[in-house]
Amino acid sequence: MGCFYLFFSVIVSWALFLPSTHELQTSQSQVLTQLRKHLEFPSPLGVLENYTGDLCNLSSPAHLSISCQENSITELKVMGDRLFNVTEFNGFAIPNKTLSEKFSIDSFVTTLSRLPSLRVLSLVSLGIWGRLPDKIHRLSSLEVLDLSSNFIFGSIPPKISTMVKLHTLSLEVNYFNETVPDWLDSLSNLTILCLKNNQLKGQFPSSICRIKTLTDLALSHNELSGKLPDMSTLTSLHVLDLRENDLDSELPVLPKRLVTVLLSKNSFSGKIPVQFGDLSQLQHLDLSFNYLSGAPPSNLFSLPEISYLNLASNMLSGPFPNGLNCGGKLGFVDISNNKLAGDLPSCLGSTSDERVVELSGNCLANASQHQHDHSYCTKALARRKQSSVREIVVLVAVAIGALLVLVLSVLAVICLCRRYRSRKSEHNIFAKAVPDNSPNDLCSNIVTNARYISQAAKLETHGAPVCRLFSLEELRVATNDFDFSMFLGEGSMGKLYKGKLENGTSVAIRSLAISKKCSTNNLKVQLDSLSKLHHPHLVGLLGHCIDSSGQDDSGGKRLFLVYEYISSGNYRTYLSENYPEKVLKWSDRLAILIGVAKAVHFLHTGVIPGSFNNRLKTNNILLDEHRIPKLSDYGMSLITEEIEKPEAKGEGPKSRRKKDLEGDVYNFGFVLLESLVGPIVSGKGETFLLNEMASFGSQDGRRRIVDPVVLTTCSQESLSIVVSITKKCISPEVSSRPSFEDVLWNLQYAAQVQATADADQKSDATSVS
Ligand SMILES: *[C@@H]1O[C@H](CO)[C@@H](O)[C@H](O)[C@H]1NC(C)=O
Ligand SMILES: *[C@@H]1O[C@H](CO)[C@@H](O)[C@H](O)[C@H]1NC(C)=O
Ligand SMILES: *[C@@H]1O[C@H](CO)[C@@H](O)[C@H](O)[C@H]1NC(C)=O
Ligand SMILES: *[C@@H]1O[C@H](CO)[C@@H](O)[C@H](O)[C@H]1NC(C)=O
Ligand SMILES: *[C@@H]1O[C@H](CO)[C@@H](O)[C@H](O)[C@H]1NC(C)=O
Ligand SMILES: *[C@@H]1O[C@H](CO)[C@@H](O)[C@H](O)[C@H]1NC(C)=O
Ligand SMILES: *[C@@H]1O[C@H](CO)[C@@H](O)[C@H](O)[C@H]1NC(C)=O
């Protein structure tokens, strides 16, 4: 009876005091309709047009996510395509990526504030411009606020300090150009603060050091100067990214739980604190391009988790301490361009197979890479930070007199101006370097997971994700016990099966035999590294399984690699006349090549080193249902090296790496070539090179060898750009091959030229009709 009464009264109160469910939804959907209009109808919100159903039941289309609770929108995530795309800006065209002049950020935020239940708001790459108004604080329930990749400038509104529920604040890749606010400690639950790639000035605010909950702090690529305060109070901090600022103090003591520390390209000076050797969870440390001096603490090299250590281009000096050891996970060390002298510790000897070591440009005694003469490292004045230049100027003035002072100050001014200008241009609106979703791009990855965070409300674990372990049983179920119907093919890299995981995800599973001698631990390190590589144009490695039960034919172990499944086949089949319905026109080919080139460029320059031989060929480029290219089989050299050890021995990692780098460029040359002329039967590539390359030189020759589909859809200029870069890539002269950056640049240039030609053609056609 009591229950019934309670139930009844609830119904009554609903009917009396609350608007009907339907009305509530209508008002919320009206807000969305208005937001869509404000944002000038971005494609992800296209689904809202004439949509009459329940918004909260909208089956989530790409780049849009809406969640509700009790008929109110609690989560709105929109990812537009008004992306700041730095590589388009190499001097020839400036696309208009901002919303029009009619856009008012003020009324936009007013409309937004009519969604008061919002807990997660993410509006990325939508072209939003203007000064963010204070009234954003009306969204007082927000836990996640992500406005990254827009064109917002001015200051970060002070009223944000009242949004105390925020745990994620990301304003990265905008034009905020005032100081970093000093009220951030009001946000007492903040875990992720990402303000990188802006033009924030002034000092690093010490208030940040009072946000005890902070796990990720990224302020890189700004104009912060002055002192970095003691941060030891940030006991939860895992990621610290302050790269490319003007910070010029000594390095402070850092909190103990840091996993990633990126402080490169500042003006830090003094010694590397010995306490860095106590950061027992540290995996990545980048202190390169600063003015650090003294001997590097030896315990840095032996940290248990450290895998990436970059101390390049500092003023580190002196001999290494005796008995320096390297940690078991250390895979990459760069100490090049310092003033280190004495004997090279044996674990840094470049004959070691486990790690890449860069050590050129020092004065080390028994190093294989280029070293300076001993006197270079003892010369005190060779490279000095600006403050010491000033000190020296004073001394010289006293000693020699006013004239010399004048000369030196003129020099100093020129120096400073240069430096200022180069910094400036980095931050110029059209030249700002925006990392293309690299693992350096820690914030975006984290923010992508924000939905998960918000749902789980568990904020403790923010370490880098490790490769998931699958059980053999799980993979058996997924592939129907490796049934032949699930068999996709077999190659030098083992057998490939299709599978479906319990949660419905389709996967591709590669099964490889591994040598009994292979060290499973080393293999796991490599697999972990590989699974950390996330890029829109790489097929994601979801996890692995090592089966040691000896089920293999030869009684050895087996390794299973589980990848995301890409549905629409490989690029090669899209180049072949055998599939006329699929065949891609020139601009589509360029888009795919650009995607792949970005992925390879990323592999060569990412935080995780070593992925240099990536088996680039047209049938390793997979296309998803939107024809977005994804490179498969990348980084396999890391795995095969482990698998085949110890039989495979040879050159040291340094020369191998160099060769591999060239290998990728060369192989990509063939991918380009096949994009031009269609698939080349395997093995015939060399013959083609000998007999046909010259044909590209003449119009007639081109007409004969270039794929007719390409000929009819390309502009001659765009074609010429690609022909020329192709020739360079496959040049027999290794030194005349271009860098991957060059390749990417040229492809983007070709795409731009093609787009302009296509647009001209369209307007000609309309003016004729
Ligand atoms: C939406 O409705 C308008 C007016 O009825 C119509 O012109 C338009 O084509 C519709 N849009 C879509 C995508 O159906
Ligand atoms: C939303 O969808 C779920 C499952 O598809 C259904 O059970 C529910 O009734 C729908 N809600 C509304 C309000 O239409
Ligand atoms: C960047 O620009 C190129 C060339 O216009 C384009 O093909 C590519 O898709 C853009 N990248 C992104 C991530 O939008
Ligand atoms: C960008 O577009 C807006 C409105 O569409 C226009 O006013 C502005 O001049 C454009 N800017 C450039 C550089 O084309
Ligand atoms: C910030 O940028 C805006 C717009 O470009 C400009 O008007 C303003 O003066 C800048 N503020 C500072 C402090 O540089
Ligand atoms: C901060 O987080 C804790 C734990 O999740 C929660 O209990 C508290 O209410 C939050 N504080 C605010 C102001 O939201
Ligand atoms: C360099 O020489 C020292 C002492 O002669 C030796 O201990 C060390 O292993 C050598 N390092 C390399 C890389 O050969």
PDB file of C-alpha atoms in Angstrom, residues 258-500:
ATOM      1  CA  LEU A 258      55.296  11.328 -13.737  1.00  0.00           C
ATOM      2  CA  VAL A 259      55.253   9.025 -16.724  1.00  0.00           C
ATOM      3  CA  THR A 260      55.903  11.519 -19.508  1.00  0.00           C
ATOM      4  CA  VAL A 261      57.984  14.693 -19.207  1.00  0.00           C
ATOM      5  CA  LEU A 262      58.433  16.830 -22.315  1.00  0.00           C
ATOM      6  CA  LEU A 263      60.423  20.032 -21.750  1.00  0.00           C
ATOM      7  CA  SER A 264      62.317  20.376 -25.007  1.00  0.00           C
ATOM      8  CA  LYS A 265      62.932  23.635 -26.876  1.00  0.00           C
ATOM      9  CA  ASN A 266      62.923  25.998 -23.936  1.00  0.00           C
ATOM     10  CA  SER A 267      65.851  27.798 -22.345  1.00  0.00           C
ATOM     11  CA  PHE A 268      66.269  25.718 -19.229  1.00  0.00           C
ATOM     12  CA  SER A 269      69.732  25.902 -17.740  1.00  0.00           C
ATOM     13  CA  GLY A 270      71.714  24.447 -14.872  1.00  0.00           C
ATOM     14  CA  LYS A 271      72.161  20.799 -14.073  1.00  0.00           C
ATOM     15  CA  ILE A 272      69.628  18.046 -14.503  1.00  0.00           C
ATOM     16  CA  PRO A 273      68.507  17.475 -10.897  1.00  0.00           C
ATOM     17  CA  VAL A 274      69.668  14.181  -9.439  1.00  0.00           C
ATOM     18  CA  GLN A 275      66.103  13.721  -8.165  1.00  0.00           C
ATOM     19  CA  PHE A 276      65.006  13.001 -11.737  1.00  0.00           C
ATOM     20  CA  GLY A 277      66.585   9.630 -11.065  1.00  0.00           C
ATOM     21  CA  ASP A 278      63.853   8.965  -8.489  1.00  0.00           C
ATOM     22  CA  LEU A 279      61.008   9.209 -10.993  1.00  0.00           C
ATOM     23  CA  SER A 280      60.395   5.518 -10.863  1.00  0.00           C
ATOM     24  CA  GLN A 281      57.475   5.533 -13.318  1.00  0.00           C
ATOM     25  CA  LEU A 282      59.084   7.761 -15.916  1.00  0.00           C
ATOM     26  CA  GLN A 283      58.869   6.394 -19.460  1.00  0.00           C
ATOM     27  CA  HIS A 284      59.509   9.378 -21.747  1.00  0.00           C
ATOM     28  CA  LEU A 285      61.869  12.202 -20.945  1.00  0.00           C
ATOM     29  CA  ASP A 286      62.641  14.890 -23.495  1.00  0.00           C
ATOM     30  CA  LEU A 287      64.960  17.694 -22.378  1.00  0.00           C
ATOM     31  CA  SER A 288      66.473  18.366 -25.791  1.00  0.00           C
ATOM     32  CA  PHE A 289      67.290  21.842 -27.128  1.00  0.00           C
ATOM     33  CA  ASN A 290      67.855  23.613 -23.837  1.00  0.00           C
ATOM     34  CA  TYR A 291      70.998  24.950 -22.138  1.00  0.00           C
ATOM     35  CA  LEU A 292      71.430  22.236 -19.546  1.00  0.00           C
ATOM     36  CA  SER A 293      74.962  21.699 -18.313  1.00  0.00           C
ATOM     37  CA  GLY A 294      76.975  19.407 -16.095  1.00  0.00           C
ATOM     38  CA  ALA A 295      77.116  15.640 -16.278  1.00  0.00           C
ATOM     39  CA  PRO A 296      73.816  13.824 -16.792  1.00  0.00           C
ATOM     40  CA  PRO A 297      72.838  11.930 -13.625  1.00  0.00           C
ATOM     41  CA  SER A 298      73.624   8.279 -14.183  1.00  0.00           C
ATOM     42  CA  ASN A 299      70.489   7.034 -12.429  1.00  0.00           C
ATOM     43  CA  LEU A 300      68.430   8.612 -15.223  1.00  0.00           C
ATOM     44  CA  PHE A 301      69.615   5.928 -17.613  1.00  0.00           C
ATOM     45  CA  SER A 302      68.803   3.082 -15.286  1.00  0.00           C
ATOM     46  CA  LEU A 303      65.247   4.076 -14.361  1.00  0.00           C
ATOM     47  CA  PRO A 304      63.124   0.937 -14.387  1.00  0.00           C
ATOM     48  CA  GLU A 305      60.473   2.163 -16.824  1.00  0.00           C
ATOM     49  CA  ILE A 306      62.387   4.600 -18.992  1.00  0.00           C
ATOM     50  CA  SER A 307      62.124   3.849 -22.691  1.00  0.00           C
ATOM     51  CA  TYR A 308      62.786   7.203 -24.359  1.00  0.00           C
ATOM     52  CA  LEU A 309      65.492   9.572 -23.169  1.00  0.00           C
ATOM     53  CA  ASN A 310      66.364  12.635 -25.196  1.00  0.00           C
ATOM     54  CA  LEU A 311      69.063  14.990 -23.908  1.00  0.00           C
ATOM     55  CA  ALA A 312      70.261  16.163 -27.308  1.00  0.00           C
ATOM     56  CA  SER A 313      71.512  19.676 -28.073  1.00  0.00           C
ATOM     57  CA  ASN A 314      72.286  20.878 -24.588  1.00  0.00           C
ATOM     58  CA  MET A 315      75.627  21.763 -22.999  1.00  0.00           C
ATOM     59  CA  LEU A 316      76.033  18.598 -20.975  1.00  0.00           C
ATOM     60  CA  SER A 317      79.666  17.981 -20.277  1.00  0.00           C
ATOM     61  CA  GLY A 318      82.205  15.872 -18.529  1.00  0.00           C
ATOM     62  CA  PRO A 319      82.735  12.142 -18.464  1.00  0.00           C
ATOM     63  CA  PHE A 320      79.955   9.713 -17.704  1.00  0.00           C
ATOM     64  CA  PRO A 321      80.115   8.320 -14.176  1.00  0.00           C
ATOM     65  CA  ASN A 322      81.707   4.911 -13.863  1.00  0.00           C
ATOM     66  CA  GLY A 323      79.432   1.901 -13.939  1.00  0.00           C
ATOM     67  CA  LEU A 324      76.544   3.572 -15.671  1.00  0.00           C
ATOM     68  CA  ASN A 325      73.818   1.049 -16.475  1.00  0.00           C
ATOM     69  CA  CYS A 326      70.838   1.238 -18.781  1.00  0.00           C
ATOM     70  CA  GLY A 327      67.341   0.276 -17.713  1.00  0.00           C
ATOM     71  CA  GLY A 328      65.903  -2.813 -19.359  1.00  0.00           C
ATOM     72  CA  LYS A 329      63.246  -0.875 -21.236  1.00  0.00           C
ATOM     73  CA  LEU A 330      65.469   1.859 -22.586  1.00  0.00           C
ATOM     74  CA  GLY A 331      64.949   1.750 -26.351  1.00  0.00           C
ATOM     75  CA  PHE A 332      66.036   5.189 -27.490  1.00  0.00           C
ATOM     76  CA  VAL A 333      68.734   7.503 -26.178  1.00  0.00           C
ATOM     77  CA  ASP A 334      69.789  10.741 -27.818  1.00  0.00           C
ATOM     78  CA  ILE A 335      72.739  12.544 -26.246  1.00  0.00           C
ATOM     79  CA  SER A 336      74.005  14.052 -29.486  1.00  0.00           C
ATOM     80  CA  ASN A 337      75.355  17.611 -29.767  1.00  0.00           C
ATOM     81  CA  ASN A 338      76.532  18.097 -26.218  1.00  0.00           C
ATOM     82  CA  LYS A 339      80.013  18.384 -24.801  1.00  0.00           C
ATOM     83  CA  LEU A 340      80.300  14.956 -23.321  1.00  0.00           C
ATOM     84  CA  ALA A 341      83.803  13.526 -23.131  1.00  0.00           C
ATOM     85  CA  GLY A 342      85.540  10.456 -21.792  1.00  0.00           C
ATOM     86  CA  ASP A 343      84.628   6.838 -22.374  1.00  0.00           C
ATOM     87  CA  LEU A 344      81.223   5.865 -23.645  1.00  0.00           C
ATOM     88  CA  PRO A 345      79.493   3.538 -21.163  1.00  0.00           C
ATOM     89  CA  SER A 346      79.159   0.109 -22.705  1.00  0.00           C
ATOM     90  CA  CYS A 347      75.350   0.005 -22.574  1.00  0.00           C
ATOM     91  CA  LEU A 348      75.300   3.035 -24.877  1.00  0.00           C
ATOM     92  CA  GLY A 349      77.643   1.445 -27.350  1.00  0.00           C
ATOM     93  CA  SER A 350      75.976   1.574 -30.715  1.00  0.00           C
ATOM     94  CA  THR A 351      76.636  -2.089 -31.303  1.00  0.00           C
ATOM     95  CA  SER A 352      73.812  -2.962 -28.937  1.00  0.00           C
ATOM     96  CA  ASP A 353      70.831  -4.361 -30.795  1.00  0.00           C
ATOM     97  CA  GLU A 354      68.173  -3.399 -28.292  1.00  0.00           C
ATOM     98  CA  ARG A 355      68.377   0.323 -28.474  1.00  0.00           C
ATOM     99  CA  VAL A 356      68.924   3.182 -30.835  1.00  0.00           C
ATOM    100  CA  VAL A 357      71.591   5.535 -29.503  1.00  0.00           C
ATOM    101  CA  GLU A 358      72.379   8.914 -31.046  1.00  0.00           C
ATOM    102  CA  LEU A 359      75.653  10.321 -29.800  1.00  0.00           C
ATOM    103  CA  SER A 360      77.270  12.293 -32.584  1.00  0.00           C
ATOM    104  CA  GLY A 361      78.619  15.775 -31.958  1.00  0.00           C
ATOM    105  CA  ASN A 362      80.317  15.078 -28.619  1.00  0.00           C
ATOM    106  CA  CYS A 363      83.927  14.346 -27.737  1.00  0.00           C
ATOM    107  CA  LEU A 364      83.533  10.769 -26.587  1.00  0.00           C
ATOM    108  CA  ALA A 365      86.565   8.540 -26.755  1.00  0.00           C
ATOM    109  CA  ASN A 366      85.411   5.239 -28.160  1.00  0.00           C
ATOM    110  CA  ALA A 367      82.214   6.175 -29.993  1.00  0.00           C
ATOM    111  CA  SER A 368      81.463   5.066 -33.530  1.00  0.00           C
ATOM    112  CA  GLN A 369      79.510   8.145 -34.581  1.00  0.00           C
ATOM    113  CA  HIS A 370      81.074  11.461 -35.501  1.00  0.00           C
ATOM    114  CA  GLN A 371      82.824  13.159 -32.578  1.00  0.00           C
ATOM    115  CA  HIS A 372      84.501  16.515 -32.183  1.00  0.00           C
ATOM    116  CA  ASP A 373      88.056  17.064 -31.221  1.00  0.00           C
ATOM    117  CA  HIS A 374      88.630  17.044 -27.475  1.00  0.00           C
ATOM    118  CA  SER A 375      89.314  20.792 -27.423  1.00  0.00           C
ATOM    119  CA  TYR A 376      85.762  21.524 -28.636  1.00  0.00           C
ATOM    120  CA  CYS A 377      84.275  20.225 -25.426  1.00  0.00           C
ATOM    121  CA  THR A 378      86.649  22.108 -23.183  1.00  0.00           C
ATOM    122  CA  LYS A 379      86.078  25.420 -24.899  1.00  0.00           C
ATOM    123  CA  ALA A 380      83.769  27.279 -22.564  1.00  0.00           C
ATOM    124  CA  LEU A 381      82.413  29.908 -24.873  1.00  0.00           C
ATOM    125  CA  ALA A 382      81.181  27.900 -27.828  1.00  0.00           C
ATOM    126  CA  ARG A 383      77.491  28.038 -27.046  1.00  0.00           C
ATOM    127  CA  ARG A 384      76.012  30.073 -24.272  1.00  0.00           C
ATOM    128  CA  LYS A 385      72.596  31.049 -23.198  1.00  0.00           C
ATOM    129  CA  GLN A 386      71.597  34.648 -23.503  1.00  0.00           C
ATOM    130  CA  SER A 387      71.961  35.579 -19.852  1.00  0.00           C
ATOM    131  CA  SER A 388      75.599  34.477 -19.880  1.00  0.00           C
ATOM    132  CA  VAL A 389      76.105  36.446 -23.056  1.00  0.00           C
ATOM    133  CA  ARG A 390      74.944  39.473 -21.121  1.00  0.00           C
ATOM    134  CA  GLU A 391      77.338  38.725 -18.237  1.00  0.00           C
ATOM    135  CA  ILE A 392      80.194  38.346 -20.627  1.00  0.00           C
ATOM    136  CA  VAL A 393      79.276  41.584 -22.335  1.00  0.00           C
ATOM    137  CA  VAL A 394      79.612  43.364 -19.002  1.00  0.00           C
ATOM    138  CA  LEU A 395      83.018  41.840 -18.322  1.00  0.00           C
ATOM    139  CA  VAL A 396      84.275  42.716 -21.731  1.00  0.00           C
ATOM    140  CA  ALA A 397      82.969  46.242 -21.347  1.00  0.00           C
ATOM    141  CA  VAL A 398      84.968  46.743 -18.214  1.00  0.00           C
ATOM    142  CA  ALA A 399      88.043  45.332 -19.829  1.00  0.00           C
ATOM    143  CA  ILE A 400      88.046  46.694 -23.321  1.00  0.00           C
ATOM    144  CA  GLY A 401      85.760  49.665 -23.362  1.00  0.00           C
ATOM    145  CA  ALA A 402      82.648  51.184 -24.730  1.00  0.00           C
ATOM    146  CA  LEU A 403      83.227  50.561 -28.411  1.00  0.00           C
ATOM    147  CA  LEU A 404      83.288  46.842 -28.054  1.00  0.00           C
ATOM    148  CA  VAL A 405      80.169  46.972 -25.901  1.00  0.00           C
ATOM    149  CA  LEU A 406      78.412  48.725 -28.712  1.00  0.00           C
ATOM    150  CA  VAL A 407      79.449  46.116 -31.262  1.00  0.00           C
ATOM    151  CA  LEU A 408      78.432  43.280 -29.024  1.00  0.00           C
ATOM    152  CA  SER A 409      75.091  44.754 -28.121  1.00  0.00           C
ATOM    153  CA  VAL A 410      74.301  45.275 -31.764  1.00  0.00           C
ATOM    154  CA  LEU A 411      75.119  41.642 -32.306  1.00  0.00           C
ATOM    155  CA  ALA A 412      73.024  40.634 -29.318  1.00  0.00           C
ATOM    156  CA  VAL A 413      70.079  42.651 -30.566  1.00  0.00           C
ATOM    157  CA  ILE A 414      70.283  40.993 -33.953  1.00  0.00           C
ATOM    158  CA  CYS A 415      70.471  37.658 -32.246  1.00  0.00           C
ATOM    159  CA  LEU A 416      67.494  38.359 -30.034  1.00  0.00           C
ATOM    160  CA  CYS A 417      65.448  39.676 -32.920  1.00  0.00           C
ATOM    161  CA  ARG A 418      66.153  36.601 -34.953  1.00  0.00           C
ATOM    162  CA  ARG A 419      65.213  34.400 -32.117  1.00  0.00           C
ATOM    163  CA  TYR A 420      62.083  36.420 -31.456  1.00  0.00           C
ATOM    164  CA  ARG A 421      61.143  36.390 -35.083  1.00  0.00           C
ATOM    165  CA  SER A 422      61.590  32.667 -35.420  1.00  0.00           C
ATOM    166  CA  ARG A 423      59.451  32.100 -32.351  1.00  0.00           C
ATOM    167  CA  LYS A 424      56.966  34.566 -33.704  1.00  0.00           C
ATOM    168  CA  SER A 425      56.646  32.850 -37.036  1.00  0.00           C
ATOM    169  CA  GLU A 426      55.995  29.557 -35.308  1.00  0.00           C
ATOM    170  CA  HIS A 427      53.024  31.162 -33.723  1.00  0.00           C
ATOM    171  CA  ASN A 428      51.892  33.040 -36.747  1.00  0.00           C
ATOM    172  CA  ILE A 429      48.346  32.104 -37.573  1.00  0.00           C
ATOM    173  CA  PHE A 430      49.266  30.468 -40.833  1.00  0.00           C
ATOM    174  CA  ALA A 431      52.530  28.883 -39.911  1.00  0.00           C
ATOM    175  CA  LYS A 432      51.678  27.401 -36.573  1.00  0.00           C
ATOM    176  CA  ALA A 433      52.816  23.851 -36.385  1.00  0.00           C
ATOM    177  CA  VAL A 434      49.957  21.687 -35.285  1.00  0.00           C
ATOM    178  CA  PRO A 435      50.971  18.126 -34.660  1.00  0.00           C
ATOM    179  CA  ASP A 436      48.876  15.805 -36.734  1.00  0.00           C
ATOM    180  CA  ASN A 437      47.435  13.582 -34.077  1.00  0.00           C
ATOM    181  CA  SER A 438      50.792  12.211 -33.039  1.00  0.00           C
ATOM    182  CA  PRO A 439      51.248  10.421 -29.745  1.00  0.00           C
ATOM    183  CA  ASN A 440      52.686  13.736 -28.622  1.00  0.00           C
ATOM    184  CA  ASP A 441      49.125  14.793 -29.008  1.00  0.00           C
ATOM    185  CA  LEU A 442      48.393  13.551 -25.567  1.00  0.00           C
ATOM    186  CA  CYS A 443      45.471  15.820 -24.888  1.00  0.00           C
ATOM    187  CA  SER A 444      43.388  14.920 -27.887  1.00  0.00           C
ATOM    188  CA  ASN A 445      43.742  11.270 -27.091  1.00  0.00           C
ATOM    189  CA  ILE A 446      42.753  11.887 -23.544  1.00  0.00           C
ATOM    190  CA  VAL A 447      39.882  14.121 -24.448  1.00  0.00           C
ATOM    191  CA  THR A 448      38.619  11.535 -26.907  1.00  0.00           C
ATOM    192  CA  ASN A 449      38.302   9.279 -23.940  1.00  0.00           C
ATOM    193  CA  ALA A 450      36.544  11.928 -21.935  1.00  0.00           C
ATOM    194  CA  ARG A 451      33.191  10.334 -22.493  1.00  0.00           C
ATOM    195  CA  TYR A 452      34.449   7.178 -20.969  1.00  0.00           C
ATOM    196  CA  ILE A 453      35.933   9.120 -18.096  1.00  0.00           C
ATOM    197  CA  SER A 454      32.711  10.927 -17.453  1.00  0.00           C
ATOM    198  CA  GLN A 455      30.718   7.721 -17.420  1.00  0.00           C
ATOM    199  CA  ALA A 456      33.057   5.761 -15.314  1.00  0.00           C
ATOM    200  CA  ALA A 457      33.841   8.697 -13.036  1.00  0.00           C
ATOM    201  CA  LYS A 458      37.057   6.884 -12.229  1.00  0.00           C
ATOM    202  CA  LEU A 459      39.915   9.225 -12.613  1.00  0.00           C
ATOM    203  CA  GLU A 460      42.816   7.490 -10.994  1.00  0.00           C
ATOM    204  CA  THR A 461      44.443   5.680 -13.869  1.00  0.00           C
ATOM    205  CA  HIS A 462      45.800   7.805 -16.640  1.00  0.00           C
ATOM    206  CA  GLY A 463      48.953   5.945 -17.507  1.00  0.00           C
ATOM    207  CA  ALA A 464      49.668   5.226 -21.132  1.00  0.00           C
ATOM    208  CA  PRO A 465      47.367   2.459 -22.345  1.00  0.00           C
ATOM    209  CA  VAL A 466      49.104  -0.859 -22.697  1.00  0.00           C
ATOM    210  CA  CYS A 467      48.492  -3.420 -25.312  1.00  0.00           C
ATOM    211  CA  ARG A 468      45.507  -5.536 -24.423  1.00  0.00           C
ATOM    212  CA  LEU A 469      46.144  -9.201 -23.788  1.00  0.00           C
ATOM    213  CA  PHE A 470      43.800 -11.625 -25.464  1.00  0.00           C
ATOM    214  CA  SER A 471      43.465 -15.220 -24.380  1.00  0.00           C
ATOM    215  CA  LEU A 472      43.833 -17.947 -26.952  1.00  0.00           C
ATOM    216  CA  GLU A 473      40.339 -19.078 -26.025  1.00  0.00           C
ATOM    217  CA  GLU A 474      38.941 -15.651 -26.863  1.00  0.00           C
ATOM    218  CA  LEU A 475      40.596 -15.735 -30.281  1.00  0.00           C
ATOM    219  CA  ARG A 476      39.358 -19.260 -30.911  1.00  0.00           C
ATOM    220  CA  VAL A 477      35.803 -18.154 -30.262  1.00  0.00           C
ATOM    221  CA  ALA A 478      36.301 -15.042 -32.402  1.00  0.00           C
ATOM    222  CA  THR A 479      37.495 -17.051 -35.404  1.00  0.00           C
ATOM    223  CA  ASN A 480      35.322 -20.095 -34.962  1.00  0.00           C
ATOM    224  CA  ASP A 481      38.445 -22.065 -33.974  1.00  0.00           C
ATOM    225  CA  PHE A 482      40.466 -20.583 -36.842  1.00  0.00           C
ATOM    226  CA  ASP A 483      37.960 -21.966 -39.300  1.00  0.00           C
ATOM    227  CA  PHE A 484      38.819 -21.861 -42.955  1.00  0.00           C
ATOM    228  CA  SER A 485      35.801 -19.658 -43.639  1.00  0.00           C
ATOM    229  CA  MET A 486      37.528 -16.963 -41.565  1.00  0.00           C
ATOM    230  CA  PHE A 487      40.878 -17.348 -43.325  1.00  0.00           C
ATOM    231  CA  LEU A 488      41.845 -14.197 -45.201  1.00  0.00           C
ATOM    232  CA  GLY A 489      45.234 -15.088 -46.575  1.00  0.00           C
ATOM    233  CA  GLU A 490      48.822 -15.993 -45.887  1.00  0.00           C
ATOM    234  CA  GLY A 491      52.082 -14.203 -46.543  1.00  0.00           C
ATOM    235  CA  SER A 492      55.573 -13.748 -45.243  1.00  0.00           C
ATOM    236  CA  MET A 493      53.978 -12.341 -42.120  1.00  0.00           C
ATOM    237  CA  GLY A 494      51.973 -15.417 -41.217  1.00  0.00           C
ATOM    238  CA  LYS A 495      48.337 -16.310 -41.613  1.00  0.00           C
ATOM    239  CA  LEU A 496      45.568 -13.780 -41.413  1.00  0.00           C
ATOM    240  CA  TYR A 497      42.091 -14.508 -40.104  1.00  0.00           C
ATOM    241  CA  LYS A 498      38.990 -12.444 -39.751  1.00  0.00           C
ATOM    242  CA  GLY A 499      37.303 -12.585 -36.365  1.00  0.00           C
ATOM    243  CA  LYS A 500      34.503 -11.150 -34.338  1.00  0.00           C
TER     244      LYS A 500
END
